Tab-separated table of C-alpha atoms in Angstrom:
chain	number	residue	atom	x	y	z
A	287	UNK	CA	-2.261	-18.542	9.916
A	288	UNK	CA	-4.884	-17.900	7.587
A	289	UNK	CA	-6.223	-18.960	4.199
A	290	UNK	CA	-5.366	-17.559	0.913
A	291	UNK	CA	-8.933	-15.828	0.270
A	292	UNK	CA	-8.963	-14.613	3.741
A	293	UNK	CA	-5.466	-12.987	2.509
A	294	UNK	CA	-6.768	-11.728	-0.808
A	295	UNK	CA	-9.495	-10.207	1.166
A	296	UNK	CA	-7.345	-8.492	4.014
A	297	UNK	CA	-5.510	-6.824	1.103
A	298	UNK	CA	-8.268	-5.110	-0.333
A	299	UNK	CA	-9.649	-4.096	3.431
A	300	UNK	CA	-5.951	-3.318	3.748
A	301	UNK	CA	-5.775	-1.454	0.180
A	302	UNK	CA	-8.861	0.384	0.959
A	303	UNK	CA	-8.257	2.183	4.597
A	304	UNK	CA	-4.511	2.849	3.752
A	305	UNK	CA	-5.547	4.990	0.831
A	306	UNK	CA	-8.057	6.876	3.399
A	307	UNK	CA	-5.758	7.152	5.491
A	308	UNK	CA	-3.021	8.868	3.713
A	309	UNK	CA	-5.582	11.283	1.881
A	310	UNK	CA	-7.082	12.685	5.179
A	311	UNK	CA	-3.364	12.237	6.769
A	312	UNK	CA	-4.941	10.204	10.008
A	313	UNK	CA	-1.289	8.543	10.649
A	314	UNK	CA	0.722	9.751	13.131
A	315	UNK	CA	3.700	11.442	11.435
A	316	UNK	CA	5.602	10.229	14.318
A	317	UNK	CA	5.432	6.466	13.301
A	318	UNK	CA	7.400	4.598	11.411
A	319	UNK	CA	6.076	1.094	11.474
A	320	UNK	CA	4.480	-0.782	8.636
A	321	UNK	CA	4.194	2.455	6.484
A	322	UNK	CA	5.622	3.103	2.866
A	323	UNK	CA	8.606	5.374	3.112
A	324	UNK	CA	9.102	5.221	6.727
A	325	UNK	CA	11.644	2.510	8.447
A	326	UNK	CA	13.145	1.784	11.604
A	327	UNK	CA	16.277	3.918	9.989
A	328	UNK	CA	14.072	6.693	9.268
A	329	UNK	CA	13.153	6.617	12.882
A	330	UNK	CA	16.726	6.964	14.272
A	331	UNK	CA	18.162	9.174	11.597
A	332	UNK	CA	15.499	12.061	12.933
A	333	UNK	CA	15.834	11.065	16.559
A	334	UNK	CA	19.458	10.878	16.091
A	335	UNK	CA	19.599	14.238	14.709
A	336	UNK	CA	17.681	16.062	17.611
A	337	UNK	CA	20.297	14.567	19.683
A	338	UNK	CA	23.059	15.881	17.955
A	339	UNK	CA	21.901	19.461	17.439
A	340	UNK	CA	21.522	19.185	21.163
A	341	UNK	CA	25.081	18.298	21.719
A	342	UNK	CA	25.915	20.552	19.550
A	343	UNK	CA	24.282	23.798	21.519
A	344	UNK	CA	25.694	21.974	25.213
A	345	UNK	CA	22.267	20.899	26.302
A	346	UNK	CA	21.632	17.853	27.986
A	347	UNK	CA	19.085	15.624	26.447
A	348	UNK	CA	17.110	13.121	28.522
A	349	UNK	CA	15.747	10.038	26.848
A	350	UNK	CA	13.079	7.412	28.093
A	351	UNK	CA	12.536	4.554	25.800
A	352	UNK	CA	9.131	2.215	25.869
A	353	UNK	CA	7.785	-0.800	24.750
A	354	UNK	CA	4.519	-2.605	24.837
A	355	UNK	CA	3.923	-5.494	26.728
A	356	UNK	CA	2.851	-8.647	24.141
A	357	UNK	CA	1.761	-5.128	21.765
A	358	UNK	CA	-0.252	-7.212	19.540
A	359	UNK	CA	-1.797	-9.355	21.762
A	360	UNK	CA	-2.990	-7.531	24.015
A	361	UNK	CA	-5.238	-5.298	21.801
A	362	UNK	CA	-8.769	-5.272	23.303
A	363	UNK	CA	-11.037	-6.252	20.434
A	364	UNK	CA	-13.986	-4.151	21.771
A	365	UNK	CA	-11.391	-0.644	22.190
A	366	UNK	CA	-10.327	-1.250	18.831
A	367	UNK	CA	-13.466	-0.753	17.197
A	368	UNK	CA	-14.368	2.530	18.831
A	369	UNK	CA	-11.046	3.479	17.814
A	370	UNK	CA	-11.442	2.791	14.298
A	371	UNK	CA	-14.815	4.514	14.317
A	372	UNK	CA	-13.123	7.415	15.674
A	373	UNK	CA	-10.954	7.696	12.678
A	374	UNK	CA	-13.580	8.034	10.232
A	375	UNK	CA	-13.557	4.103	9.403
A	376	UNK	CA	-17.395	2.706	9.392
A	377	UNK	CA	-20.046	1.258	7.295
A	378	UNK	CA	-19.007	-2.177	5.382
A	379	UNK	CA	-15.242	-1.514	6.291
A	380	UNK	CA	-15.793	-1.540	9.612
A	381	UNK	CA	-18.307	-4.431	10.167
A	382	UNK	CA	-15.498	-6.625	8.333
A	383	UNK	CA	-12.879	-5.670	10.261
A	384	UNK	CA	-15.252	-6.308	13.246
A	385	UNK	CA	-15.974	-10.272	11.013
A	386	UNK	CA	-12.473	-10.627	11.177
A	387	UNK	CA	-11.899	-10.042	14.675
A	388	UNK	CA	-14.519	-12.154	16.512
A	389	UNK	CA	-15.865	-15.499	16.683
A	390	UNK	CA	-12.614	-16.660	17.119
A	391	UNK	CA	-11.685	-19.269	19.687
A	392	UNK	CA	-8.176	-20.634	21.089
A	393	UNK	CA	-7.253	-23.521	23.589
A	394	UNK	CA	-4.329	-24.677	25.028
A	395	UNK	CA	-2.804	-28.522	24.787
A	396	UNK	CA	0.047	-29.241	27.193
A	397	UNK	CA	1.273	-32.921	27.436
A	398	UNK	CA	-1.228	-33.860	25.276
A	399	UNK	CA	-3.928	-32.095	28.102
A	400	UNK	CA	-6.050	-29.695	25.996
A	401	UNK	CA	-8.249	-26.863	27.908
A	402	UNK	CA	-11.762	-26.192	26.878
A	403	UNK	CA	-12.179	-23.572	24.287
A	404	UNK	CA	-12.287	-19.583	25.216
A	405	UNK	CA	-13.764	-16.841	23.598
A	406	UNK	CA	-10.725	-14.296	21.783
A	407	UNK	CA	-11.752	-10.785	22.976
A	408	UNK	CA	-8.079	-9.104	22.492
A	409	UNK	CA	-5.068	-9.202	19.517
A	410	UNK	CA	-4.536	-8.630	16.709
A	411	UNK	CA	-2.828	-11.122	13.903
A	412	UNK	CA	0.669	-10.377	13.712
A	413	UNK	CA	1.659	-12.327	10.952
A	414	UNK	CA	-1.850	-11.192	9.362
A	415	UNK	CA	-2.427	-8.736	6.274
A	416	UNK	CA	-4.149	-6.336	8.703
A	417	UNK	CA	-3.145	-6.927	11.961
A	418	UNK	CA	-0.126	-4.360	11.636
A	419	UNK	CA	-2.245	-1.645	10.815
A	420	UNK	CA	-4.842	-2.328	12.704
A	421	UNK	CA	-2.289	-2.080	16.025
A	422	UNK	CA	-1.138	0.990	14.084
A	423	UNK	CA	-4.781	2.755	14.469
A	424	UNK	CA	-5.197	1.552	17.857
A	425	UNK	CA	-2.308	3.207	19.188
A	426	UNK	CA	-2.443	6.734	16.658
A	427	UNK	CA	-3.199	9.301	19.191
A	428	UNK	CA	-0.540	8.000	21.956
A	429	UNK	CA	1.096	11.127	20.972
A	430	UNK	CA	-1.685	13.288	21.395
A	431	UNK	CA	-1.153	16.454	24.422
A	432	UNK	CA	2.757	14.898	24.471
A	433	UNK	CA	4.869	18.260	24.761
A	434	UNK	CA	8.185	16.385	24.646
A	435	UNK	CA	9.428	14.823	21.274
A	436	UNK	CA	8.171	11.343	20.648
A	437	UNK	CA	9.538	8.187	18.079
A	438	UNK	CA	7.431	5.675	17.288
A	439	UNK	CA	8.530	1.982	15.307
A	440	UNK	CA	5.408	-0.232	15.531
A	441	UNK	CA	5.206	-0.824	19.687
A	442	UNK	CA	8.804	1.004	20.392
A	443	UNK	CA	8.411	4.270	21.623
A	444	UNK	CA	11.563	7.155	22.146
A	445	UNK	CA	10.485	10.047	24.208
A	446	UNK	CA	12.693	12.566	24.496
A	447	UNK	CA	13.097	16.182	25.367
A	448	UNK	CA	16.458	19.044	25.426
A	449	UNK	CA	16.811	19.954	29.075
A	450	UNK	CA	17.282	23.631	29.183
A	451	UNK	CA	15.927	24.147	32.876
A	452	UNK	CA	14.131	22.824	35.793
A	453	UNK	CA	10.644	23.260	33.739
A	454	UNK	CA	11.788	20.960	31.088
A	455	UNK	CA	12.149	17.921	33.402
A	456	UNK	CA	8.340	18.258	35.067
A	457	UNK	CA	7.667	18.771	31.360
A	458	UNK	CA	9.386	15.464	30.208
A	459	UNK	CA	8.006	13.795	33.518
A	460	UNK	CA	4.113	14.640	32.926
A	461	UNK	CA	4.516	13.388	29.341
A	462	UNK	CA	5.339	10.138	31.155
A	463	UNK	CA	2.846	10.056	33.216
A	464	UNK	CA	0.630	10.856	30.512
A	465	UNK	CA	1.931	7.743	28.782
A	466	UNK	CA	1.530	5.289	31.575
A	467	UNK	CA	-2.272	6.295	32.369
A	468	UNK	CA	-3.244	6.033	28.239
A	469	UNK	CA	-1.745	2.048	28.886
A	470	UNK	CA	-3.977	1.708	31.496
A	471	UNK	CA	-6.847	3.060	29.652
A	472	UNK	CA	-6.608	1.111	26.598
A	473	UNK	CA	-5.350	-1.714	28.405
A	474	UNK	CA	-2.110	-2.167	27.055
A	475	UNK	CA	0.840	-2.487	29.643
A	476	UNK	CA	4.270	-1.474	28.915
A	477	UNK	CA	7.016	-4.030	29.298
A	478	UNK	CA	8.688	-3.525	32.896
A	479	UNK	CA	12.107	-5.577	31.952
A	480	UNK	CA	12.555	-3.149	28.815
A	481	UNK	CA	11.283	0.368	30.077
A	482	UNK	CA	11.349	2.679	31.673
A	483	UNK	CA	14.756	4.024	31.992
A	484	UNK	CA	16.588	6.940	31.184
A	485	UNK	CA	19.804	7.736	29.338
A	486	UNK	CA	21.232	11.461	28.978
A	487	UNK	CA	23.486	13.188	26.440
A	488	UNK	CA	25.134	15.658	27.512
């Protein structure tokens, strides 16, 4: 939780970078998540549609489906700087995003047992003004090099591709691969009891 004029002030952070980032079109068409105009429906009415005209033409379409690992907590504080840097976000509006994100510290009380205080270095706020689009940044170029055709909702992530031949499926299997070692690099694991696994239309 956090107070009102911390809230006032994430919204004009908030206010600010969204506008930037719709002018210089920095978002990922591809997500869905926390944007105006784009929903969870959106998301499955186009994915849903690529299906079908597959089904349509009598070509198989193999799915894998991801999800992030505690997405929002595991954001590494440090990471999401340079990434925000990267996008063209600096000066003032960076150093208060960087305000907001450190010097924070958490414990845990079990049984009336607390532990000592640690040092935050990862996450992002979920129920926070900014922490949405500040996991949206972090994660912008996962579809970067991707050859297959990729969904994104927030930490959900649909990849996809029409199987026409043999090349297709290396095709579809070195986009995973590419997606596994970006989770390693930015330190964000995907959820083993969700993903992967495959389902095909055919």
């Amino acid at each position: 939780m956090t107070c009102i004029c911390s809230k006032v002030l994430e919204h004009i952070i908030h206010s600010n970078i969204s506008r930037f980032l719709e002018s210089n079109k920095i978002l990922s068409p591809r997500q869905h998540g926390f944007r105006a105009g784009h929903s969870c429906e959106t998301q499955l009415v186009l994915a849903i549609d690529d299906w079908a005209r597959s089904l349509d033409s009598g070509i198989r379409t193999d799915i894998a489906i991801f999800d992030f690992s505690k997405a929002f907590d595991s954001v590494p504080h440090k990471h999401l700087l340079v990434k925000l840097h990267s996008h063209g976000i600096r000066g003032g509006t960076l150093r208060r995003v960087e305000s907001f994100l450190s010097c924070r510290l958490q414990r845990v009380t079990l049984n009336g047992t607390q532990s000592s205080w640690r040092t935050v270095t990862s996450g992002v706020r979920q129920g926070s003004v900014l922490g949405p689009l500040l996991f949206l940044l972090y994660i912008n170029d996962i579809a970067s090099d991707i050859r297959s055709e990729i969904r994104l909702f927030v930490d959900d992530c649909i990849l996809y591709r029409a199987i026409k031949n043999c090349c297709d499926c290396l095709i579809l299997q070195d986009d995973i691969a590419k997606l596994y070692q970006r989770s390693l690099v930015w330190q964000m694991t995907f959820n083993a009891k969700k993903m992967p696994y495959t389902n095909y239309f055919t």
